[in-house]
PDB file of C-alpha atoms in Angstrom:
ATOM      1  CA  MET A   1     137.080  81.317 124.631  1.00 68.00           C
ATOM      2  CA  ARG A   2     136.207  77.908 125.967  1.00 78.00           C
ATOM      3  CA  GLY A   3     133.105  75.836 125.645  1.00 78.00           C
ATOM      4  CA  THR A   4     129.679  76.131 124.149  1.00 79.00           C
ATOM      5  CA  ARG A   5     128.504  78.484 126.883  1.00 77.00           C
ATOM      6  CA  ALA A   6     131.194  81.049 126.056  1.00 76.00           C
ATOM      7  CA  LEU A   7     130.274  80.853 122.377  1.00 68.00           C
ATOM      8  CA  HIS A   8     126.570  81.173 123.182  1.00 69.00           C
ATOM      9  CA  ASP A   9     127.263  84.364 125.167  1.00 68.00           C
ATOM     10  CA  LEU A  10     128.425  86.025 121.924  1.00 67.00           C
ATOM     11  CA  ASP A  11     125.254  85.129 119.992  1.00 60.00           C
ATOM     12  CA  PRO A  12     123.269  88.311 119.253  1.00 60.00           C
ATOM     13  CA  GLY A  13     120.083  86.244 118.952  1.00 65.00           C
ATOM     14  CA  GLY A  14     119.066  86.493 115.294  1.00 86.00           C
ATOM     15  CA  ILE A  15     117.224  83.549 113.790  1.00 91.00           C
ATOM     16  CA  GLU A  16     118.872  81.290 111.235  1.00 93.00           C
ATOM     17  CA  PRO A  17     117.224  82.294 107.939  1.00 95.00           C
ATOM     18  CA  LEU A  18     117.783  78.864 106.375  1.00 94.00           C
ATOM     19  CA  ASP A  19     116.071  77.073 109.274  1.00 94.00           C
ATOM     20  CA  ALA A  20     113.277  79.554 110.009  1.00 95.00           C
ATOM     21  CA  THR A  21     109.683  78.691 109.256  1.00 96.00           C
ATOM     22  CA  ALA A  22     107.610  81.213 107.330  1.00 96.00           C
ATOM     23  CA  ARG A  23     105.970  82.331 110.581  1.00 96.00           C
ATOM     24  CA  GLU A  24     109.312  82.717 112.433  1.00 96.00           C
ATOM     25  CA  PHE A  25     110.838  84.650 109.539  1.00 97.00           C
ATOM     26  CA  ALA A  26     107.855  87.023 109.294  1.00 97.00           C
ATOM     27  CA  ALA A  27     107.822  87.602 113.058  1.00 96.00           C
ATOM     28  CA  ALA A  28     111.548  88.387 113.121  1.00 96.00           C
ATOM     29  CA  ILE A  29     111.338  90.814 110.185  1.00 96.00           C
ATOM     30  CA  ARG A  30     108.287  92.591 111.579  1.00 95.00           C
ATOM     31  CA  ARG A  31     109.437  92.704 115.229  1.00 93.00           C
ATOM     32  CA  GLU A  32     110.801  96.240 114.777  1.00 91.00           C
ATOM     33  CA  ASN A  33     109.950  98.832 112.161  1.00 95.00           C
ATOM     34  CA  ARG A  34     113.126  99.267 110.143  1.00 93.00           C
ATOM     35  CA  THR A  35     114.199  99.555 106.566  1.00 93.00           C
ATOM     36  CA  LEU A  36     114.626  96.192 104.874  1.00 95.00           C
ATOM     37  CA  LYS A  37     118.348  96.785 104.437  1.00 94.00           C
ATOM     38  CA  ARG A  38     118.821  97.366 108.175  1.00 92.00           C
ATOM     39  CA  ALA A  39     116.602  94.443 109.130  1.00 95.00           C
ATOM     40  CA  LEU A  40     118.495  92.020 106.897  1.00 95.00           C
ATOM     41  CA  THR A  41     121.901  93.087 108.199  1.00 93.00           C
ATOM     42  CA  ASP A  42     121.015  93.219 111.902  1.00 92.00           C
ATOM     43  CA  PRO A  43     122.363  90.043 113.573  1.00 91.00           C
ATOM     44  CA  ARG A  44     119.778  90.441 116.334  1.00 92.00           C
ATOM     45  CA  ILE A  45     117.076  89.820 113.698  1.00 94.00           C
ATOM     46  CA  LEU A  46     118.681  87.454 111.162  1.00 94.00           C
ATOM     47  CA  SER A  47     121.927  85.593 111.558  1.00 90.00           C
ATOM     48  CA  GLY A  48     124.668  85.688 108.966  1.00 84.00           C
ATOM     49  CA  ILE A  49     123.534  88.218 106.361  1.00 91.00           C
ATOM     50  CA  GLY A  50     125.964  91.024 105.721  1.00 87.00           C
ATOM     51  CA  ASN A  51     125.846  94.170 103.653  1.00 88.00           C
ATOM     52  CA  ALA A  52     126.784  92.529 100.347  1.00 89.00           C
ATOM     53  CA  HIS A  53     124.342  89.654 100.556  1.00 91.00           C
ATOM     54  CA  SER A  54     121.502  91.930 101.618  1.00 95.00           C
ATOM     55  CA  ASP A  55     121.858  93.753  98.279  1.00 95.00           C
ATOM     56  CA  GLU A  56     121.729  90.433  96.421  1.00 95.00           C
ATOM     57  CA  ILE A  57     118.693  89.249  98.392  1.00 96.00           C
ATOM     58  CA  LEU A  58     116.762  92.471  97.878  1.00 97.00           C
ATOM     59  CA  LEU A  59     117.405  92.495  94.128  1.00 97.00           C
ATOM     60  CA  ARG A  60     116.278  88.879  93.873  1.00 96.00           C
ATOM     61  CA  ALA A  61     113.162  89.644  95.942  1.00 97.00           C
ATOM     62  CA  ARG A  62     112.537  92.824  93.887  1.00 97.00           C
ATOM     63  CA  LEU A  63     112.128  94.871  97.073  1.00 98.00           C
ATOM     64  CA  SER A  64     113.397  98.352  97.888  1.00 96.00           C
ATOM     65  CA  PRO A  65     116.170  98.532 100.496  1.00 95.00           C
ATOM     66  CA  VAL A  66     114.411 101.484 102.131  1.00 93.00           C
ATOM     67  CA  GLN A  67     110.972  99.890 102.363  1.00 95.00           C
ATOM     68  CA  LEU A  68     109.834  99.684 105.966  1.00 96.00           C
ATOM     69  CA  THR A  69     109.310  96.237 107.435  1.00 96.00           C
ATOM     70  CA  SER A  70     105.968  97.298 108.922  1.00 95.00           C
ATOM     71  CA  ARG A  71     104.651  97.974 105.417  1.00 96.00           C
ATOM     72  CA  LEU A  72     105.496  94.593 103.906  1.00 96.00           C
ATOM     73  CA  SER A  73     102.588  92.531 102.690  1.00 97.00           C
ATOM     74  CA  ASP A  74     102.442  88.817 103.443  1.00 97.00           C
ATOM     75  CA  GLN A  75     103.363  88.141  99.804  1.00 97.00           C
ATOM     76  CA  GLU A  76     106.405  90.410 100.048  1.00 97.00           C
ATOM     77  CA  ILE A  77     107.518  88.661 103.239  1.00 97.00           C
ATOM     78  CA  ASP A  78     107.177  85.290 101.478  1.00 97.00           C
ATOM     79  CA  ARG A  79     109.159  86.618  98.511  1.00 97.00           C
ATOM     80  CA  LEU A  80     111.838  87.995 100.852  1.00 98.00           C
ATOM     81  CA  ARG A  81     112.138  84.698 102.709  1.00 98.00           C
ATOM     82  CA  ALA A  82     112.367  82.706  99.462  1.00 98.00           C
ATOM     83  CA  ALA A  83     114.986  85.090  98.061  1.00 97.00           C
ATOM     84  CA  THR A  84     116.972  85.009 101.318  1.00 96.00           C
ATOM     85  CA  GLN A  85     117.074  81.236 101.458  1.00 96.00           C
ATOM     86  CA  ALA A  86     117.804  80.794  97.739  1.00 96.00           C
ATOM     87  CA  SER A  87     120.569  83.408  97.774  1.00 93.00           C
ATOM     88  CA  LEU A  88     122.269  82.044 100.891  1.00 92.00           C
ATOM     89  CA  ARG A  89     122.167  78.482  99.569  1.00 93.00           C
ATOM     90  CA  GLU A  90     123.442  79.533  96.151  1.00 91.00           C
ATOM     91  CA  TRP A  91     126.296  81.598  97.563  1.00 80.00           C
ATOM     92  CA  SER A  92     127.280  78.959 100.123  1.00 81.00           C
ATOM     93  CA  ALA A  93     127.520  76.339  97.384  1.00 84.00           C
ATOM     94  CA  ARG A  94     129.409  78.698  95.055  1.00 82.00           C
ATOM     95  CA  LEU A  95     131.976  79.707  97.675  1.00 77.00           C
ATOM     96  CA  ILE A  96     132.494  76.131  98.870  1.00 74.00           C
ATOM     97  CA  GLU A  97     133.035  75.019  95.276  1.00 81.00           C
ATOM     98  CA  GLU A  98     135.484  77.865  94.620  1.00 77.00           C
ATOM     99  CA  ALA A  99     137.521  77.063  97.744  1.00 74.00           C
ATOM    100  CA  GLY A 100     137.531  73.319  97.124  1.00 74.00           C
ATOM    101  CA  ASP A 101     139.401  71.481  99.843  1.00 78.00           C
ATOM    102  CA  ASP A 102     141.413  74.588 100.746  1.00 76.00           C
ATOM    103  CA  PHE A 103     140.647  77.326 103.201  1.00 74.00           C
ATOM    104  CA  PRO A 104     139.331  80.327 101.204  1.00 67.00           C
ATOM    105  CA  ALA A 105     142.338  82.408 100.201  1.00 70.00           C
ATOM    106  CA  LYS A 106     140.615  85.614  99.164  1.00 70.00           C
ATOM    107  CA  VAL A 107     137.387  86.545 100.893  1.00 66.00           C
ATOM    108  CA  THR A 108     135.789  89.792  99.775  1.00 61.00           C
ATOM    109  CA  ALA A 109     132.362  91.378  99.817  1.00 68.00           C
ATOM    110  CA  PHE A 110     132.831  92.332  96.168  1.00 73.00           C
ATOM    111  CA  HIS A 111     132.534  89.055  94.297  1.00 78.00           C
ATOM    112  CA  PRO A 112     132.491  89.374  90.499  1.00 78.00           C
ATOM    113  CA  ALA A 113     129.434  87.089  90.239  1.00 79.00           C
ATOM    114  CA  MET A 114     127.269  89.346  92.397  1.00 85.00           C
ATOM    115  CA  SER A 115     124.351  90.982  90.643  1.00 89.00           C
ATOM    116  CA  ALA A 116     123.974  94.158  92.712  1.00 92.00           C
ATOM    117  CA  HIS A 117     126.629  94.655  95.382  1.00 91.00           C
ATOM    118  CA  GLY A 118     129.648  96.516  94.038  1.00 90.00           C
ATOM    119  CA  LYS A 119     128.025  96.858  90.619  1.00 91.00           C
ATOM    120  CA  PHE A 120     127.335 100.610  90.652  1.00 92.00           C
ATOM    121  CA  GLY A 121     126.876 101.830  87.077  1.00 92.00           C
ATOM    122  CA  GLU A 122     126.823  98.331  85.601  1.00 94.00           C
ATOM    123  CA  PRO A 123     123.692  96.879  83.998  1.00 96.00           C
ATOM    124  CA  CYS A 124     121.201  95.065  86.209  1.00 96.00           C
ATOM    125  CA  SER A 125     121.278  91.331  85.540  1.00 94.00           C
ATOM    126  CA  GLN A 126     117.480  91.287  85.413  1.00 92.00           C
ATOM    127  CA  CYS A 127     116.535  94.348  83.343  1.00 95.00           C
ATOM    128  CA  GLY A 128     119.714  96.050  82.088  1.00 95.00           C
ATOM    129  CA  THR A 129     119.190  99.372  83.911  1.00 94.00           C
ATOM    130  CA  ALA A 130     122.319 100.784  85.561  1.00 93.00           C
ATOM    131  CA  ILE A 131     122.708  99.696  89.178  1.00 94.00           C
ATOM    132  CA  GLN A 132     122.581 102.672  91.537  1.00 93.00           C
ATOM    133  CA  ARG A 133     123.937 103.153  95.031  1.00 91.00           C
ATOM    134  CA  ILE A 134     123.324 105.150  98.131  1.00 89.00           C
ATOM    135  CA  VAL A 135     126.015 105.653 100.726  1.00 83.00           C
ATOM    136  CA  TYR A 136     125.386 106.019 104.444  1.00 75.00           C
ATOM    137  CA  ALA A 137     128.433 106.401 106.678  1.00 70.00           C
ATOM    138  CA  THR A 138     130.722 103.460 105.834  1.00 73.00           C
ATOM    139  CA  ARG A 139     128.101 101.310 104.078  1.00 81.00           C
ATOM    140  CA  GLU A 140     126.758 101.388 100.604  1.00 88.00           C
ATOM    141  CA  THR A 141     123.548  99.974  99.251  1.00 93.00           C
ATOM    142  CA  ASN A 142     123.397  98.905  95.634  1.00 94.00           C
ATOM    143  CA  TYR A 143     120.013  98.520  93.952  1.00 95.00           C
ATOM    144  CA  CYS A 144     118.212  98.542  90.626  1.00 96.00           C
ATOM    145  CA  PRO A 145     115.803 101.468  90.339  1.00 95.00           C
ATOM    146  CA  VAL A 146     113.573  99.614  87.878  1.00 95.00           C
ATOM    147  CA  CYS A 147     113.411  96.201  89.573  1.00 96.00           C
ATOM    148  CA  GLN A 148     113.315  97.444  93.150  1.00 97.00           C
ATOM    149  CA  THR A 149     112.001 101.001  93.471  1.00 94.00           C
ATOM    150  CA  GLY A 150     109.470 101.408  90.683  1.00 92.00           C
ATOM    151  CA  GLY A 151     111.820 103.537  88.568  1.00 90.00           C
ATOM    152  CA  ARG A 152     112.658 105.956  91.381  1.00 88.00           C
ATOM    153  CA  LEU A 153     116.223 106.899  92.332  1.00 85.00           C
ATOM    154  CA  LEU A 154     116.835 106.766  96.067  1.00 86.00           C
ATOM    155  CA  ALA A 155     118.384 109.783  97.749  1.00 77.00           C
ATOM    156  CA  ASP A 156     121.451 109.456  99.913  1.00 68.00           C
ATOM    157  CA  ARG A 157     122.261 111.736 102.817  1.00 61.00           C
ATOM    158  CA  ALA A 158     125.108 113.593 101.161  1.00 56.00           C
ATOM    159  CA  LEU A 159     124.684 114.235  97.462  1.00 55.00           C
ATOM    160  CA  SER A 160     120.897 114.565  97.436  1.00 53.00           C
ATOM    161  CA  ARG A 161     121.060 117.192 100.177  1.00 54.00           C
ATOM    162  CA  LEU A 162     123.662 119.107  98.231  1.00 52.00           C
ATOM    163  CA  LEU A 163     121.693 118.991  94.969  1.00 55.00           C
ATOM    164  CA  ARG A 164     118.228 119.354  96.551  1.00 57.00           C
ATOM    165  CA  ARG A 165     115.780 120.127  93.726  1.00 61.00           C
ATOM    166  CA  ASP A 166     118.329 119.149  91.096  1.00 59.00           C
ATOM    167  CA  TRP A 167     118.537 115.582  92.449  1.00 56.00           C
ATOM    168  CA  PRO A 168     117.450 113.269  89.612  1.00 60.00           C
ATOM    169  CA  ARG A 169     114.269 111.367  90.435  1.00 59.00           C
ATOM    170  CA  LYS A 170     114.344 108.675  87.717  1.00 65.00           C
ATOM    171  CA  PRO A 171     117.075 106.784  85.836  1.00 70.00           C
ATOM    172  CA  GLU A 172     116.157 108.734  82.688  1.00 66.00           C
ATOM    173  CA  ASP A 173     116.864 112.026  84.505  1.00 59.00           C
ATOM    174  CA  LEU A 174     120.280 110.704  85.493  1.00 57.00           C
ATOM    175  CA  GLU A 175     121.043 109.674  81.899  1.00 61.00           C
ATOM    176  CA  SER A 176     119.981 113.135  80.707  1.00 57.00           C
ATOM    177  CA  LEU A 177     122.461 114.733  83.109  1.00 50.00           C
ATOM    178  CA  LYS A 178     125.236 112.466  81.808  1.00 55.00           C
ATOM    179  CA  ARG A 179     124.412 113.383  78.185  1.00 53.00           C
ATOM    180  CA  ASP A 180     124.381 117.079  79.042  1.00 52.00           C
ATOM    181  CA  ARG A 181     127.830 116.773  80.673  1.00 55.00           C
ATOM    182  CA  ARG A 182     129.273 114.979  77.633  1.00 56.00           C
ATOM    183  CA  GLU A 183     127.966 117.704  75.311  1.00 57.00           C
ATOM    184  CA  ASP A 184     129.570 120.486  77.374  1.00 54.00           C
TER     185      ASP A 184
END
């Protein structure tokens, strides 16, 4: 690849979340009706946010990954923008500091300092409830059912379909199932 033009041809068009005004950010998020998780990770909407960082942003913003962008209030959009910018700045600084003057040797989406991504079953850094996950195809979404979904467990496409009515609806239901298994 040669030149700025060739590089520009590869740009999917998403806005830079760190440079976007509140109005630009809101317009980009609301342009299509999607789940927040999909909107955050779509490079045609926002540049540079992957699967792992979307989990961190959504936990910080206290928003459900499956909430539809068309249903976000202005306050939720403001909270999402603030969380996005704070998280990206924090993680950029952390990773630059860790690498020092060297090129990063080990880059992974599962950083031990993350609060949500890759933390399935571990306590939420904000409330202590076990982090949950849903898996779709090759991606997973990690979230806190108390901080992000009002105490509701999200269903995934595989296990919830298999269990149907037996799918636990709240974290307490899940804990009850675990206790019952230990007693058997």
